[in-house]
PDB file of C-alpha atoms in Angstrom:
ATOM      1  CA  MET A   1      18.634-114.427 -92.839  1.00  0.00           C
ATOM      2  CA  LYS A   2      16.034-111.864 -90.962  1.00  0.00           C
ATOM      3  CA  THR A   3      17.312-113.515 -87.125  1.00  0.00           C
ATOM      4  CA  ALA A   4      21.370-112.597 -87.480  1.00  0.00           C
ATOM      5  CA  LEU A   5      19.875-109.811 -88.219  1.00  0.00           C
ATOM      6  CA  VAL A   6      17.977-107.904 -85.425  1.00  0.00           C
ATOM      7  CA  PRO A   7      21.052-108.807 -82.892  1.00  0.00           C
ATOM      8  CA  ALA A   8      23.347-106.741 -85.515  1.00  0.00           C
ATOM      9  CA  LEU A   9      21.273-104.088 -85.959  1.00  0.00           C
ATOM     10  CA  LEU A  10      20.665-103.438 -81.795  1.00  0.00           C
ATOM     11  CA  ALA A  11      24.182-104.704 -81.067  1.00  0.00           C
ATOM     12  CA  ALA A  12      24.941-100.717 -83.922  1.00  0.00           C
ATOM     13  CA  ALA A  13      22.384 -98.644 -82.187  1.00  0.00           C
ATOM     14  CA  ALA A  14      24.097 -99.723 -78.431  1.00  0.00           C
ATOM     15  CA  LEU A  15      27.428 -98.899 -80.096  1.00  0.00           C
ATOM     16  CA  ALA A  16      25.744 -95.005 -81.699  1.00  0.00           C
ATOM     17  CA  ALA A  17      23.715 -94.263 -78.252  1.00  0.00           C
ATOM     18  CA  ALA A  18      26.975 -95.450 -76.178  1.00  0.00           C
ATOM     19  CA  LEU A  19      29.913 -92.891 -78.428  1.00  0.00           C
ATOM     20  CA  PRO A  20      28.566 -89.723 -77.125  1.00  0.00           C
ATOM     21  CA  ALA A  21      27.991 -91.376 -73.613  1.00  0.00           C
ATOM     22  CA  THR A  22      31.684 -92.082 -74.634  1.00  0.00           C
ATOM     23  CA  ALA A  23      33.110 -88.796 -75.822  1.00  0.00           C
ATOM     24  CA  GLN A  24      31.384 -86.865 -72.848  1.00  0.00           C
ATOM     25  CA  ASN A  25      33.569 -88.657 -70.565  1.00  0.00           C
ATOM     26  CA  THR A  26      36.881 -87.810 -72.409  1.00  0.00           C
ATOM     27  CA  TYR A  27      36.135 -84.460 -72.020  1.00  0.00           C
ATOM     28  CA  GLN A  28      34.454 -84.840 -68.721  1.00  0.00           C
ATOM     29  CA  GLN A  29      38.620 -85.984 -68.716  1.00  0.00           C
ATOM     30  CA  GLN A  30      39.777 -83.325 -69.928  1.00  0.00           C
ATOM     31  CA  ILE A  31      37.645 -80.633 -67.965  1.00  0.00           C
ATOM     32  CA  ARG A  32      38.986 -82.291 -64.831  1.00  0.00           C
ATOM     33  CA  SER A  33      42.887 -82.821 -65.438  1.00  0.00           C
ATOM     34  CA  GLN A  34      42.703 -78.230 -66.452  1.00  0.00           C
ATOM     35  CA  LEU A  35      41.461 -77.915 -62.747  1.00  0.00           C
ATOM     36  CA  MET A  36      43.668 -79.617 -61.369  1.00  0.00           C
ATOM     37  CA  ARG A  37      45.940 -78.504 -62.495  1.00  0.00           C
ATOM     38  CA  HIS A  38      45.187 -75.142 -62.042  1.00  0.00           C
ATOM     39  CA  SER A  39      44.124 -75.169 -58.402  1.00  0.00           C
ATOM     40  CA  GLU A  40      47.226 -76.153 -57.963  1.00  0.00           C
ATOM     41  CA  ARG A  41      48.557 -72.609 -58.221  1.00  0.00           C
ATOM     42  CA  VAL A  42      45.072 -71.451 -56.124  1.00  0.00           C
ATOM     43  CA  ARG A  43      46.266 -73.555 -53.290  1.00  0.00           C
ATOM     44  CA  GLY A  44      49.792 -72.221 -53.579  1.00  0.00           C
ATOM     45  CA  ILE A  45      48.071 -68.793 -52.885  1.00  0.00           C
ATOM     46  CA  GLY A  46      46.685 -70.145 -49.627  1.00  0.00           C
ATOM     47  CA  TYR A  47      42.824 -70.987 -51.437  1.00  0.00           C
ATOM     48  CA  SER A  48      41.247 -74.259 -51.054  1.00  0.00           C
ATOM     49  CA  ALA A  49      38.279 -76.347 -52.995  1.00  0.00           C
ATOM     50  CA  ASP A  50      34.975 -74.486 -51.177  1.00  0.00           C
ATOM     51  CA  ARG A  51      32.618 -76.874 -52.472  1.00  0.00           C
ATOM     52  CA  GLU A  52      31.994 -79.565 -55.923  1.00  0.00           C
ATOM     53  CA  ALA A  53      32.859 -78.567 -59.730  1.00  0.00           C
ATOM     54  CA  VAL A  54      30.437 -77.614 -61.236  1.00  0.00           C
ATOM     55  CA  PHE A  55      30.588 -78.814 -65.328  1.00  0.00           C
ATOM     56  CA  GLY A  56      28.370 -78.224 -68.781  1.00  0.00           C
ATOM     57  CA  SER A  57      28.279 -78.335 -72.379  1.00  0.00           C
ATOM     58  CA  LEU A  58      27.777 -74.868 -74.433  1.00  0.00           C
ATOM     59  CA  ASN A  59      27.285 -73.855 -78.383  1.00  0.00           C
ATOM     60  CA  ASP A  60      29.216 -71.456 -79.418  1.00  0.00           C
ATOM     61  CA  ASP A  61      28.327 -68.300 -78.708  1.00  0.00           C
ATOM     62  CA  ALA A  62      26.251 -69.527 -75.641  1.00  0.00           C
ATOM     63  CA  ASN A  63      25.885 -68.782 -71.895  1.00  0.00           C
ATOM     64  CA  ASP A  64      24.148 -70.346 -68.812  1.00  0.00           C
ATOM     65  CA  GLN A  65      23.522 -69.246 -65.075  1.00  0.00           C
ATOM     66  CA  LYS A  66      25.252 -70.934 -62.337  1.00  0.00           C
ATOM     67  CA  THR A  67      24.016 -69.927 -58.614  1.00  0.00           C
ATOM     68  CA  ALA A  68      27.093 -69.501 -55.578  1.00  0.00           C
ATOM     69  CA  MET A  69      25.723 -68.776 -51.719  1.00  0.00           C
ATOM     70  CA  LEU A  70      29.068 -66.672 -50.630  1.00  0.00           C
ATOM     71  CA  ALA A  71      30.422 -65.186 -47.760  1.00  0.00           C
ATOM     72  CA  ALA A  72      30.478 -61.575 -46.714  1.00  0.00           C
ATOM     73  CA  GLY A  73      33.931 -60.851 -46.829  1.00  0.00           C
ATOM     74  CA  GLY A  74      35.137 -64.078 -46.911  1.00  0.00           C
ATOM     75  CA  ARG A  75      38.246 -64.163 -49.738  1.00  0.00           C
ATOM     76  CA  TYR A  76      37.296 -66.329 -52.934  1.00  0.00           C
ATOM     77  CA  VAL A  77      39.273 -67.415 -56.367  1.00  0.00           C
ATOM     78  CA  ILE A  78      36.557 -69.394 -59.032  1.00  0.00           C
ATOM     79  CA  ILE A  79      38.514 -70.494 -62.079  1.00  0.00           C
ATOM     80  CA  ALA A  80      36.545 -71.924 -65.666  1.00  0.00           C
ATOM     81  CA  VAL A  81      38.069 -73.897 -68.290  1.00  0.00           C
ATOM     82  CA  CYS A  82      36.862 -75.972 -71.060  1.00  0.00           C
ATOM     83  CA  ASP A  83      38.041 -79.216 -73.431  1.00  0.00           C
ATOM     84  CA  GLU A  84      40.114 -78.582 -76.106  1.00  0.00           C
ATOM     85  CA  ASP A  85      37.843 -77.703 -78.984  1.00  0.00           C
ATOM     86  CA  CYS A  86      36.892 -74.526 -77.099  1.00  0.00           C
ATOM     87  CA  SER A  87      39.980 -71.563 -76.634  1.00  0.00           C
ATOM     88  CA  ASP A  88      38.315 -68.469 -75.069  1.00  0.00           C
ATOM     89  CA  ILE A  89      35.808 -69.012 -72.642  1.00  0.00           C
ATOM     90  CA  ASP A  90      34.330 -66.239 -69.523  1.00  0.00           C
ATOM     91  CA  LEU A  91      33.343 -65.157 -66.616  1.00  0.00           C
ATOM     92  CA  ARG A  92      31.179 -62.872 -65.079  1.00  0.00           C
ATOM     93  CA  LEU A  93      30.157 -62.881 -61.336  1.00  0.00           C
ATOM     94  CA  PHE A  94      26.312 -60.382 -60.346  1.00  0.00           C
ATOM     95  CA  ALA A  95      25.943 -60.343 -56.116  1.00  0.00           C
ATOM     96  CA  PRO A  96      22.999 -60.815 -54.823  1.00  0.00           C
ATOM     97  CA  ASP A  97      21.228 -57.578 -55.688  1.00  0.00           C
ATOM     98  CA  GLY A  98      22.248 -58.517 -59.606  1.00  0.00           C
ATOM     99  CA  THR A  99      25.814 -56.179 -59.310  1.00  0.00           C
ATOM    100  CA  LYS A 100      28.201 -57.153 -61.557  1.00  0.00           C
ATOM    101  CA  ILE A 101      31.309 -57.797 -58.791  1.00  0.00           C
ATOM    102  CA  ILE A 102      34.071 -58.887 -61.218  1.00  0.00           C
ATOM    103  CA  GLU A 103      34.942 -60.848 -64.842  1.00  0.00           C
ATOM    104  CA  ASP A 104      37.015 -61.973 -66.376  1.00  0.00           C
ATOM    105  CA  ILE A 105      36.197 -62.016 -70.307  1.00  0.00           C
ATOM    106  CA  GLU A 106      39.733 -61.846 -71.853  1.00  0.00           C
ATOM    107  CA  THR A 107      40.315 -64.246 -74.998  1.00  0.00           C
ATOM    108  CA  ASP A 108      41.495 -67.523 -72.441  1.00  0.00           C
ATOM    109  CA  ASP A 109      40.220 -70.988 -71.791  1.00  0.00           C
ATOM    110  CA  TYR A 110      41.132 -70.400 -68.239  1.00  0.00           C
ATOM    111  CA  PRO A 111      39.369 -67.860 -66.934  1.00  0.00           C
ATOM    112  CA  THR A 112      39.827 -66.058 -63.521  1.00  0.00           C
ATOM    113  CA  LEU A 113      37.507 -64.698 -60.939  1.00  0.00           C
ATOM    114  CA  GLN A 114      39.713 -63.058 -57.785  1.00  0.00           C
ATOM    115  CA  PHE A 115      37.379 -61.352 -55.232  1.00  0.00           C
ATOM    116  CA  THR A 116      36.118 -60.973 -51.274  1.00  0.00           C
ATOM    117  CA  ALA A 117      31.959 -60.930 -51.522  1.00  0.00           C
ATOM    118  CA  PRO A 118      30.434 -57.816 -50.311  1.00  0.00           C
ATOM    119  CA  LEU A 119      26.743 -59.457 -49.379  1.00  0.00           C
ATOM    120  CA  THR A 120      26.109 -62.703 -47.911  1.00  0.00           C
ATOM    121  CA  GLY A 121      23.674 -64.276 -49.755  1.00  0.00           C
ATOM    122  CA  THR A 122      23.515 -66.347 -53.588  1.00  0.00           C
ATOM    123  CA  TYR A 123      25.732 -64.770 -57.147  1.00  0.00           C
ATOM    124  CA  ARG A 124      25.064 -65.138 -59.998  1.00  0.00           C
ATOM    125  CA  LEU A 125      27.869 -66.723 -61.996  1.00  0.00           C
ATOM    126  CA  SER A 126      27.592 -66.269 -66.167  1.00  0.00           C
ATOM    127  CA  VAL A 127      29.774 -68.795 -68.195  1.00  0.00           C
ATOM    128  CA  GLU A 128      30.243 -68.394 -71.743  1.00  0.00           C
ATOM    129  CA  MET A 129      31.273 -70.020 -74.258  1.00  0.00           C
ATOM    130  CA  ALA A 130      32.776 -66.964 -76.703  1.00  0.00           C
ATOM    131  CA  THR A 131      34.755 -69.858 -78.892  1.00  0.00           C
ATOM    132  CA  CYS A 132      34.266 -73.271 -79.383  1.00  0.00           C
ATOM    133  CA  ARG A 133      35.021 -74.450 -82.581  1.00  0.00           C
ATOM    134  CA  GLN A 134      32.527 -78.612 -82.926  1.00  0.00           C
ATOM    135  CA  ASN A 135      30.177 -77.963 -80.603  1.00  0.00           C
ATOM    136  CA  PRO A 136      29.230 -78.587 -78.141  1.00  0.00           C
ATOM    137  CA  CYS A 137      31.993 -77.376 -76.042  1.00  0.00           C
ATOM    138  CA  TYR A 138      32.158 -78.687 -72.671  1.00  0.00           C
ATOM    139  CA  TRP A 139      33.257 -77.087 -69.577  1.00  0.00           C
ATOM    140  CA  GLY A 140      33.595 -75.956 -65.501  1.00  0.00           C
ATOM    141  CA  LEU A 141      34.222 -74.482 -62.394  1.00  0.00           C
ATOM    142  CA  GLN A 142      35.901 -74.553 -59.697  1.00  0.00           C
ATOM    143  CA  VAL A 143      35.198 -71.874 -56.554  1.00  0.00           C
ATOM    144  CA  TYR A 144      37.850 -71.766 -54.034  1.00  0.00           C
ATOM    145  CA  ALA A 145      38.231 -69.796 -50.624  1.00  0.00           C
ATOM    146  CA  ALA A 146      40.253 -68.420 -49.127  1.00  0.00           C
ATOM    147  CA  SER A 147      42.064 -70.879 -45.952  1.00  0.00           C
ATOM    148  CA  GLY A 148      40.861 -70.832 -42.904  1.00  0.00           C
ATOM    149  CA  GLY A 149      38.209 -68.604 -43.429  1.00  0.00           C
ATOM    150  CA  LYS A 150      37.965 -64.187 -44.293  1.00  0.00           C
TER     151      LYS A 150
END
């Protein structure tokens, strides 16, 4: 009896450990799909993905900081999206000297920043999960640069 119980307990533990990873993969698929949909709009106005997308998860009212190296005079669009449990995510961009360049804090789940970088250097992006119904909420962002340089 004991020998049959051990494999069953091990299988149950493995299944429980796999569930969060499966849920995360489902949310990441949602995020990738949304980024692809929004990228069509951005590509249509002359931008292309400048680097790999960035992903993360946040609880309600939490924020995360990411950095991006940008070139002076470069025209950029940065889009963020969040999963189906999120209805509001915000983005703020700060120049290398700490000055806030632009923000999208509208009540929506796809903030978009379109700007020309004033300086070459490392910019800081603040991602804020303004409204998440079930913690954590997953998010992703993509940086696009104007096609053909500046």
